[in-house]
Amino acid sequence: MTFLDILGFADLVHEAPAAEVDHILDLIAKTAGLPLDAEGSGTTALQFSDSVIRARVVGSESIYDALLEEIQELATAQWMLIGAGVLIRGGTTVGNVSMADRRAFGPAFVRAYRLESTLAGSPRIVIDPSVIADLSAHIRSRPVAERRTLIGDLRDHIRQGDDGVWFVDFINSARVVNGSEVVLKALVEIREFIVAEARKYNSSPSVLPKYLWLVRYLNQTLRRSFPANPELRIRKNEVPASDEFLKPRALIPRDRI
């Protein structure tokens, strides 16, 4: 069960032409949403205003397999949306939810909404900490030879944040699915988008932190997955508020911003 929300949608409705709002809603419908009870998809989705609710049935497959599929689809949606200048935030959990007659309710729906609204904070899709515990237990129950593969496949698409919360690692997931060359080409424009928006909202205490998180996430991803492309990192002179000068030296990586 996943709850997704477009960031900054209220401001967009007030400032942008109706055609642009429609275009963005179409984008999120095509990337993160599916028609209700889409045949063969295994996923039910509902869209209302700027939010999307997704529910995937866990049948004979394990929770691990179902969650990995959901995370891969979410990563693809987030990658495509940020390429279009649209930021989303969300929460993913496992549990009971009812989605019929264009209604959604149940404990998993409430949990996913609370994850998005209280834990995500930044433009990231967080994974319920209790689900991470369940995944760990599932992996430990498998033969030793299988564990490394299961962990590796999962870590291609998720990452643990500085706050200890795991989230969808959409850039690295895109690299795994599409290849480094394709992703690097797109990152040039995404980088410029992040820098421009961070400068635009430099004096906004509510919006700027979202872009500072993206600066840090992008730079960390480049260090980890694209070490040969340091020129794409966002420097402190481009976004001065991202300067890590005041952090304890032991916590500042050598190739800091």
PDB file of C-alpha atoms in Angstrom:
ATOM      1  CA  MET A   1       0.000   0.000   0.000  1.00  0.00           C
ATOM      2  CA  THR A   2       1.469   3.349  -1.080  1.00  0.00           C
ATOM      3  CA  PHE A   3       0.242   6.909  -0.634  1.00  0.00           C
ATOM      4  CA  LEU A   4       1.801   9.559  -2.913  1.00  0.00           C
ATOM      5  CA  ASP A   5       1.445  13.319  -2.982  1.00  0.00           C
ATOM      6  CA  ILE A   6       2.682  16.062  -5.341  1.00  0.00           C
ATOM      7  CA  LEU A   7       4.752  18.654  -3.483  1.00  0.00           C
ATOM      8  CA  GLY A   8       3.828  22.307  -3.990  1.00  0.00           C
ATOM      9  CA  PHE A   9       0.543  21.483  -5.682  1.00  0.00           C
ATOM     10  CA  ALA A  10      -1.477  24.117  -3.814  1.00  0.00           C
ATOM     11  CA  ASP A  11       0.855  26.881  -5.015  1.00  0.00           C
ATOM     12  CA  LEU A  12       0.768  25.445  -8.522  1.00  0.00           C
ATOM     13  CA  VAL A  13      -3.038  25.586  -8.612  1.00  0.00           C
ATOM     14  CA  HIS A  14      -2.975  29.260  -7.650  1.00  0.00           C
ATOM     15  CA  GLU A  15      -0.139  30.300  -9.965  1.00  0.00           C
ATOM     16  CA  ALA A  16      -0.133  28.051 -13.042  1.00  0.00           C
ATOM     17  CA  PRO A  17      -2.571  27.954 -15.969  1.00  0.00           C
ATOM     18  CA  ALA A  18      -5.197  25.219 -15.794  1.00  0.00           C
ATOM     19  CA  ALA A  19      -3.614  23.458 -18.784  1.00  0.00           C
ATOM     20  CA  GLU A  20      -0.311  23.102 -16.919  1.00  0.00           C
ATOM     21  CA  VAL A  21      -2.056  21.704 -13.836  1.00  0.00           C
ATOM     22  CA  ASP A  22      -3.908  19.218 -16.040  1.00  0.00           C
ATOM     23  CA  HIS A  23      -0.630  18.195 -17.656  1.00  0.00           C
ATOM     24  CA  ILE A  24       1.012  17.491 -14.290  1.00  0.00           C
ATOM     25  CA  LEU A  25      -1.993  15.494 -13.085  1.00  0.00           C
ATOM     26  CA  ASP A  26      -1.850  13.480 -16.310  1.00  0.00           C
ATOM     27  CA  LEU A  27       1.856  12.827 -15.701  1.00  0.00           C
ATOM     28  CA  ILE A  28       1.349  11.434 -12.226  1.00  0.00           C
ATOM     29  CA  ALA A  29      -1.587   9.346 -13.465  1.00  0.00           C
ATOM     30  CA  LYS A  30       0.546   7.828 -16.232  1.00  0.00           C
ATOM     31  CA  THR A  31       3.600   7.201 -14.063  1.00  0.00           C
ATOM     32  CA  ALA A  32       2.354   6.377 -10.572  1.00  0.00           C
ATOM     33  CA  GLY A  33      -1.331   5.609 -11.132  1.00  0.00           C
ATOM     34  CA  LEU A  34      -3.067   2.825 -12.989  1.00  0.00           C
ATOM     35  CA  PRO A  35      -6.741   2.403 -13.914  1.00  0.00           C
ATOM     36  CA  LEU A  36      -8.792   0.929 -11.110  1.00  0.00           C
ATOM     37  CA  ASP A  37      -8.405  -2.876 -11.187  1.00  0.00           C
ATOM     38  CA  ALA A  38      -6.142  -2.693 -14.237  1.00  0.00           C
ATOM     39  CA  GLU A  39      -6.267  -6.149 -15.809  1.00  0.00           C
ATOM     40  CA  GLY A  40      -3.166  -8.182 -15.114  1.00  0.00           C
ATOM     41  CA  SER A  41      -1.353  -5.355 -13.352  1.00  0.00           C
ATOM     42  CA  GLY A  42      -1.608  -6.760  -9.847  1.00  0.00           C
ATOM     43  CA  THR A  43      -2.063  -3.189  -8.673  1.00  0.00           C
ATOM     44  CA  THR A  44      -5.135  -1.105  -7.964  1.00  0.00           C
ATOM     45  CA  ALA A  45      -4.725   2.664  -8.013  1.00  0.00           C
ATOM     46  CA  LEU A  46      -6.896   5.693  -7.338  1.00  0.00           C
ATOM     47  CA  GLN A  47      -6.055   9.316  -8.057  1.00  0.00           C
ATOM     48  CA  PHE A  48      -7.768  12.255  -6.405  1.00  0.00           C
ATOM     49  CA  SER A  49      -6.494  15.780  -6.928  1.00  0.00           C
ATOM     50  CA  ASP A  50      -2.713  15.642  -6.395  1.00  0.00           C
ATOM     51  CA  SER A  51      -2.634  12.315  -4.550  1.00  0.00           C
ATOM     52  CA  VAL A  52      -2.363   8.710  -5.701  1.00  0.00           C
ATOM     53  CA  ILE A  53      -3.223   5.602  -3.657  1.00  0.00           C
ATOM     54  CA  ARG A  54      -1.753   2.303  -4.811  1.00  0.00           C
ATOM     55  CA  ALA A  55      -2.526  -1.176  -3.490  1.00  0.00           C
ATOM     56  CA  ARG A  56      -0.781  -4.341  -4.641  1.00  0.00           C
ATOM     57  CA  VAL A  57      -2.246  -7.735  -3.833  1.00  0.00           C
ATOM     58  CA  VAL A  58       0.192 -10.123  -2.160  1.00  0.00           C
ATOM     59  CA  GLY A  59      -0.864 -13.543  -3.418  1.00  0.00           C
ATOM     60  CA  SER A  60       1.361 -16.583  -3.708  1.00  0.00           C
ATOM     61  CA  GLU A  61       4.490 -14.416  -3.914  1.00  0.00           C
ATOM     62  CA  SER A  62       6.334 -13.356  -0.786  1.00  0.00           C
ATOM     63  CA  ILE A  63       6.073  -9.897   0.735  1.00  0.00           C
ATOM     64  CA  TYR A  64       9.678  -9.415  -0.380  1.00  0.00           C
ATOM     65  CA  ASP A  65       8.807 -10.017  -4.051  1.00  0.00           C
ATOM     66  CA  ALA A  66       5.674  -7.870  -3.939  1.00  0.00           C
ATOM     67  CA  LEU A  67       7.445  -5.006  -2.194  1.00  0.00           C
ATOM     68  CA  LEU A  68      10.424  -5.133  -4.557  1.00  0.00           C
ATOM     69  CA  GLU A  69       8.067  -4.833  -7.533  1.00  0.00           C
ATOM     70  CA  GLU A  70       6.258  -1.915  -5.905  1.00  0.00           C
ATOM     71  CA  ILE A  71       9.523  -0.136  -5.111  1.00  0.00           C
ATOM     72  CA  GLN A  72      10.784  -0.572  -8.673  1.00  0.00           C
ATOM     73  CA  GLU A  73       7.585   0.914 -10.081  1.00  0.00           C
ATOM     74  CA  LEU A  74       7.681   3.796  -7.601  1.00  0.00           C
ATOM     75  CA  ALA A  75      11.313   4.506  -8.468  1.00  0.00           C
ATOM     76  CA  THR A  76      10.463   4.626 -12.172  1.00  0.00           C
ATOM     77  CA  ALA A  77       7.566   7.012 -11.512  1.00  0.00           C
ATOM     78  CA  GLN A  78       9.662   9.306  -9.315  1.00  0.00           C
ATOM     79  CA  TRP A  79      12.503   9.344 -11.846  1.00  0.00           C
ATOM     80  CA  MET A  80      10.183  10.260 -14.713  1.00  0.00           C
ATOM     81  CA  LEU A  81       8.386  12.937 -12.682  1.00  0.00           C
ATOM     82  CA  ILE A  82      11.498  14.739 -11.454  1.00  0.00           C
ATOM     83  CA  GLY A  83      12.683  14.776 -15.050  1.00  0.00           C
ATOM     84  CA  ALA A  84       9.523  16.766 -15.770  1.00  0.00           C
ATOM     85  CA  GLY A  85      10.135  19.075 -12.801  1.00  0.00           C
ATOM     86  CA  VAL A  86       7.541  17.411 -10.557  1.00  0.00           C
ATOM     87  CA  LEU A  87       8.434  16.367  -7.003  1.00  0.00           C
ATOM     88  CA  ILE A  88       6.505  13.722  -5.108  1.00  0.00           C
ATOM     89  CA  ARG A  89       6.576  12.398  -1.572  1.00  0.00           C
ATOM     90  CA  GLY A  90       5.090   9.201  -0.234  1.00  0.00           C
ATOM     91  CA  GLY A  91       4.889   6.330   2.201  1.00  0.00           C
ATOM     92  CA  THR A  92       4.782   2.578   1.575  1.00  0.00           C
ATOM     93  CA  THR A  93       3.583  -0.073   3.998  1.00  0.00           C
ATOM     94  CA  VAL A  94       2.050  -3.555   4.118  1.00  0.00           C
ATOM     95  CA  GLY A  95      -1.383  -4.314   5.551  1.00  0.00           C
ATOM     96  CA  ASN A  96      -5.097  -4.498   4.927  1.00  0.00           C
ATOM     97  CA  VAL A  97      -6.833  -1.979   2.703  1.00  0.00           C
ATOM     98  CA  SER A  98     -10.112  -1.946   0.811  1.00  0.00           C
ATOM     99  CA  MET A  99     -10.238  -0.300  -2.630  1.00  0.00           C
ATOM    100  CA  ALA A 100     -13.556  -0.729  -4.410  1.00  0.00           C
ATOM    101  CA  ASP A 101     -16.145   1.571  -5.982  1.00  0.00           C
ATOM    102  CA  ARG A 102     -13.471   4.295  -6.041  1.00  0.00           C
ATOM    103  CA  ARG A 103     -13.198   4.229  -2.240  1.00  0.00           C
ATOM    104  CA  ALA A 104     -10.114   3.484  -0.171  1.00  0.00           C
ATOM    105  CA  PHE A 105     -10.000   2.764   3.540  1.00  0.00           C
ATOM    106  CA  GLY A 106      -8.316   0.497   6.046  1.00  0.00           C
ATOM    107  CA  PRO A 107      -5.382   0.462   8.475  1.00  0.00           C
ATOM    108  CA  ALA A 108      -2.765   0.275   5.716  1.00  0.00           C
ATOM    109  CA  PHE A 109      -4.239   3.349   4.024  1.00  0.00           C
ATOM    110  CA  VAL A 110      -4.062   5.325   7.280  1.00  0.00           C
ATOM    111  CA  ARG A 111      -0.526   4.098   7.928  1.00  0.00           C
ATOM    112  CA  ALA A 112       0.723   4.998   4.433  1.00  0.00           C
ATOM    113  CA  TYR A 113      -0.844   8.463   4.662  1.00  0.00           C
ATOM    114  CA  ARG A 114       0.808   9.106   8.033  1.00  0.00           C
ATOM    115  CA  LEU A 115       4.162   7.931   6.708  1.00  0.00           C
ATOM    116  CA  GLU A 116       3.880  10.405   3.831  1.00  0.00           C
ATOM    117  CA  SER A 117       2.631  13.318   5.906  1.00  0.00           C
ATOM    118  CA  THR A 118       4.807  12.949   9.014  1.00  0.00           C
ATOM    119  CA  LEU A 119       7.882  10.834   8.241  1.00  0.00           C
ATOM    120  CA  ALA A 120       8.835  11.514   4.619  1.00  0.00           C
ATOM    121  CA  GLY A 121       9.399  15.254   5.043  1.00  0.00           C
ATOM    122  CA  SER A 122      11.587  15.560   1.946  1.00  0.00           C
ATOM    123  CA  PRO A 123      10.707  14.627  -1.655  1.00  0.00           C
ATOM    124  CA  ARG A 124      11.224  10.928  -0.967  1.00  0.00           C
ATOM    125  CA  ILE A 125       9.065   7.820  -0.716  1.00  0.00           C
ATOM    126  CA  VAL A 126       9.737   6.234   2.664  1.00  0.00           C
ATOM    127  CA  ILE A 127       9.282   2.597   3.568  1.00  0.00           C
ATOM    128  CA  ASP A 128       7.532   1.717   6.805  1.00  0.00           C
ATOM    129  CA  PRO A 129      10.209   0.810   9.410  1.00  0.00           C
ATOM    130  CA  SER A 130       8.089  -2.163  10.496  1.00  0.00           C
ATOM    131  CA  VAL A 131       8.178  -3.456   6.914  1.00  0.00           C
ATOM    132  CA  ILE A 132      11.970  -3.179   6.874  1.00  0.00           C
ATOM    133  CA  ALA A 133      12.005  -5.343  10.012  1.00  0.00           C
ATOM    134  CA  ASP A 134       9.769  -7.898   8.270  1.00  0.00           C
ATOM    135  CA  LEU A 135      12.022  -7.898   5.196  1.00  0.00           C
ATOM    136  CA  SER A 136      15.082  -8.467   7.378  1.00  0.00           C
ATOM    137  CA  ALA A 137      13.376 -11.405   9.067  1.00  0.00           C
ATOM    138  CA  HIS A 138      12.374 -12.854   5.688  1.00  0.00           C
ATOM    139  CA  ILE A 139      15.926 -12.592   4.336  1.00  0.00           C
ATOM    140  CA  ARG A 140      17.403 -14.182   7.465  1.00  0.00           C
ATOM    141  CA  SER A 141      15.013 -17.115   7.031  1.00  0.00           C
ATOM    142  CA  ARG A 142      16.459 -17.926   3.607  1.00  0.00           C
ATOM    143  CA  PRO A 143      19.516 -20.109   2.946  1.00  0.00           C
ATOM    144  CA  VAL A 144      22.815 -18.272   3.447  1.00  0.00           C
ATOM    145  CA  ALA A 145      23.718 -18.509  -0.230  1.00  0.00           C
ATOM    146  CA  GLU A 146      20.476 -16.736  -1.182  1.00  0.00           C
ATOM    147  CA  ARG A 147      20.703 -13.881   1.297  1.00  0.00           C
ATOM    148  CA  ARG A 148      23.394 -11.914  -0.530  1.00  0.00           C
ATOM    149  CA  THR A 149      21.325 -11.881  -3.735  1.00  0.00           C
ATOM    150  CA  LEU A 150      18.159 -10.803  -1.939  1.00  0.00           C
ATOM    151  CA  ILE A 151      19.947  -7.972  -0.141  1.00  0.00           C
ATOM    152  CA  GLY A 152      21.753  -6.859  -3.302  1.00  0.00           C
ATOM    153  CA  ASP A 153      18.567  -6.748  -5.372  1.00  0.00           C
ATOM    154  CA  LEU A 154      16.800  -4.703  -2.708  1.00  0.00           C
ATOM    155  CA  ARG A 155      19.702  -2.311  -2.161  1.00  0.00           C
ATOM    156  CA  ASP A 156      19.708  -1.480  -5.879  1.00  0.00           C
ATOM    157  CA  HIS A 157      16.431   0.366  -5.276  1.00  0.00           C
ATOM    158  CA  ILE A 158      16.379   1.593  -1.658  1.00  0.00           C
ATOM    159  CA  ARG A 159      18.694   3.550   0.605  1.00  0.00           C
ATOM    160  CA  GLN A 160      18.850   4.416   4.283  1.00  0.00           C
ATOM    161  CA  GLY A 161      18.641   8.127   5.044  1.00  0.00           C
ATOM    162  CA  ASP A 162      20.671  10.053   7.596  1.00  0.00           C
ATOM    163  CA  ASP A 163      17.678   9.743   9.933  1.00  0.00           C
ATOM    164  CA  GLY A 164      17.721   5.943   9.712  1.00  0.00           C
ATOM    165  CA  VAL A 165      14.604   5.743   7.529  1.00  0.00           C
ATOM    166  CA  TRP A 166      14.782   3.692   4.334  1.00  0.00           C
ATOM    167  CA  PHE A 167      13.461   5.306   1.153  1.00  0.00           C
ATOM    168  CA  VAL A 168      13.187   4.640  -2.573  1.00  0.00           C
ATOM    169  CA  ASP A 169      16.563   5.355  -4.202  1.00  0.00           C
ATOM    170  CA  PHE A 170      15.084   6.434  -7.514  1.00  0.00           C
ATOM    171  CA  ILE A 171      18.283   7.646  -9.201  1.00  0.00           C
ATOM    172  CA  ASN A 172      20.237   4.459  -8.551  1.00  0.00           C
ATOM    173  CA  SER A 173      17.193   2.392  -9.479  1.00  0.00           C
ATOM    174  CA  ALA A 174      17.039   4.253 -12.794  1.00  0.00           C
ATOM    175  CA  ARG A 175      20.752   3.487 -13.311  1.00  0.00           C
ATOM    176  CA  VAL A 176      20.160  -0.235 -12.726  1.00  0.00           C
ATOM    177  CA  VAL A 177      17.137  -0.342 -15.048  1.00  0.00           C
ATOM    178  CA  ASN A 178      18.212   2.049 -17.829  1.00  0.00           C
ATOM    179  CA  GLY A 179      22.007   2.066 -17.684  1.00  0.00           C
ATOM    180  CA  SER A 180      24.491   4.700 -16.520  1.00  0.00           C
ATOM    181  CA  GLU A 181      24.773   6.567 -19.821  1.00  0.00           C
ATOM    182  CA  VAL A 182      21.037   7.279 -20.074  1.00  0.00           C
ATOM    183  CA  VAL A 183      20.818   8.367 -16.442  1.00  0.00           C
ATOM    184  CA  LEU A 184      23.871  10.619 -16.584  1.00  0.00           C
ATOM    185  CA  LYS A 185      22.419  12.442 -19.577  1.00  0.00           C
ATOM    186  CA  ALA A 186      19.179  13.076 -17.702  1.00  0.00           C
ATOM    187  CA  LEU A 187      21.007  14.093 -14.512  1.00  0.00           C
ATOM    188  CA  VAL A 188      22.482  17.118 -16.272  1.00  0.00           C
ATOM    189  CA  GLU A 189      19.011  18.654 -16.593  1.00  0.00           C
ATOM    190  CA  ILE A 190      17.837  17.398 -13.200  1.00  0.00           C
ATOM    191  CA  ARG A 191      20.881  18.988 -11.580  1.00  0.00           C
ATOM    192  CA  GLU A 192      20.080  22.346 -13.181  1.00  0.00           C
ATOM    193  CA  PHE A 193      16.466  22.055 -12.053  1.00  0.00           C
ATOM    194  CA  ILE A 194      17.495  21.458  -8.433  1.00  0.00           C
ATOM    195  CA  VAL A 195      19.950  24.368  -8.423  1.00  0.00           C
ATOM    196  CA  ALA A 196      17.438  26.769 -10.012  1.00  0.00           C
ATOM    197  CA  GLU A 197      14.651  25.827  -7.604  1.00  0.00           C
ATOM    198  CA  ALA A 198      16.938  25.985  -4.557  1.00  0.00           C
ATOM    199  CA  ARG A 199      17.927  29.519  -5.548  1.00  0.00           C
ATOM    200  CA  LYS A 200      14.323  30.456  -6.275  1.00  0.00           C
ATOM    201  CA  TYR A 201      13.190  29.373  -2.799  1.00  0.00           C
ATOM    202  CA  ASN A 202      16.342  30.439  -0.985  1.00  0.00           C
ATOM    203  CA  SER A 203      14.395  32.535   1.532  1.00  0.00           C
ATOM    204  CA  SER A 204      11.531  30.073   2.036  1.00  0.00           C
ATOM    205  CA  PRO A 205      11.910  28.126   5.304  1.00  0.00           C
ATOM    206  CA  SER A 206       9.233  25.646   4.264  1.00  0.00           C
ATOM    207  CA  VAL A 207      10.319  24.919   0.680  1.00  0.00           C
ATOM    208  CA  LEU A 208      14.117  25.321   0.671  1.00  0.00           C
ATOM    209  CA  PRO A 209      14.784  22.251   2.887  1.00  0.00           C
ATOM    210  CA  LYS A 210      13.185  20.021   0.260  1.00  0.00           C
ATOM    211  CA  TYR A 211      15.720  21.147  -2.318  1.00  0.00           C
ATOM    212  CA  LEU A 212      18.597  20.989   0.151  1.00  0.00           C
ATOM    213  CA  TRP A 213      17.659  17.353   0.681  1.00  0.00           C
ATOM    214  CA  LEU A 214      17.761  16.814  -3.090  1.00  0.00           C
ATOM    215  CA  VAL A 215      21.190  18.486  -3.278  1.00  0.00           C
ATOM    216  CA  ARG A 216      22.537  16.116  -0.649  1.00  0.00           C
ATOM    217  CA  TYR A 217      20.825  13.077  -2.177  1.00  0.00           C
ATOM    218  CA  LEU A 218      22.150  13.860  -5.667  1.00  0.00           C
ATOM    219  CA  ASN A 219      25.707  14.449  -4.427  1.00  0.00           C
ATOM    220  CA  GLN A 220      25.700  11.279  -2.336  1.00  0.00           C
ATOM    221  CA  THR A 221      24.388   9.286  -5.307  1.00  0.00           C
ATOM    222  CA  LEU A 222      27.097  10.667  -7.577  1.00  0.00           C
ATOM    223  CA  ARG A 223      29.777   9.719  -5.063  1.00  0.00           C
ATOM    224  CA  ARG A 224      28.394   6.205  -4.698  1.00  0.00           C
ATOM    225  CA  SER A 225      27.187   5.312  -8.183  1.00  0.00           C
ATOM    226  CA  PHE A 226      28.974   7.750 -10.514  1.00  0.00           C
ATOM    227  CA  PRO A 227      32.385   8.446  -8.933  1.00  0.00           C
ATOM    228  CA  ALA A 228      33.871   9.270 -12.341  1.00  0.00           C
ATOM    229  CA  ASN A 229      31.491  12.215 -12.793  1.00  0.00           C
ATOM    230  CA  PRO A 230      32.263  14.687  -9.978  1.00  0.00           C
ATOM    231  CA  GLU A 231      31.456  17.607 -12.288  1.00  0.00           C
ATOM    232  CA  LEU A 232      27.754  16.887 -11.811  1.00  0.00           C
ATOM    233  CA  ARG A 233      27.863  17.449  -8.064  1.00  0.00           C
ATOM    234  CA  ILE A 234      26.177  20.601  -6.831  1.00  0.00           C
ATOM    235  CA  ARG A 235      28.739  22.873  -5.188  1.00  0.00           C
ATOM    236  CA  LYS A 236      28.265  25.111  -2.185  1.00  0.00           C
ATOM    237  CA  ASN A 237      28.838  28.238  -4.284  1.00  0.00           C
ATOM    238  CA  GLU A 238      25.822  27.239  -6.406  1.00  0.00           C
ATOM    239  CA  VAL A 239      23.573  26.598  -3.393  1.00  0.00           C
ATOM    240  CA  PRO A 240      25.259  28.337  -0.434  1.00  0.00           C
ATOM    241  CA  ALA A 241      22.686  27.054   2.062  1.00  0.00           C
ATOM    242  CA  SER A 242      23.942  23.506   1.407  1.00  0.00           C
ATOM    243  CA  ASP A 243      27.416  24.292   2.790  1.00  0.00           C
ATOM    244  CA  GLU A 244      28.425  21.675   5.387  1.00  0.00           C
ATOM    245  CA  PHE A 245      31.172  23.829   6.899  1.00  0.00           C
ATOM    246  CA  LEU A 246      29.644  23.829  10.394  1.00  0.00           C
ATOM    247  CA  LYS A 247      29.346  20.050  10.611  1.00  0.00           C
ATOM    248  CA  PRO A 248      31.942  18.211  12.730  1.00  0.00           C
ATOM    249  CA  ARG A 249      34.927  17.363  10.559  1.00  0.00           C
ATOM    250  CA  ALA A 250      34.595  13.649  11.248  1.00  0.00           C
ATOM    251  CA  LEU A 251      31.181  13.687   9.596  1.00  0.00           C
ATOM    252  CA  ILE A 252      32.178  15.611   6.475  1.00  0.00           C
ATOM    253  CA  PRO A 253      33.209  13.355   3.570  1.00  0.00           C
ATOM    254  CA  ARG A 254      36.458  14.252   1.827  1.00  0.00           C
ATOM    255  CA  ASP A 255      34.644  15.140  -1.355  1.00  0.00           C
ATOM    256  CA  ARG A 256      32.022  17.245   0.381  1.00  0.00           C
ATOM    257  CA  ILE A 257      29.934  19.803  -1.430  1.00  0.00           C
TER     258      ILE A 257
END
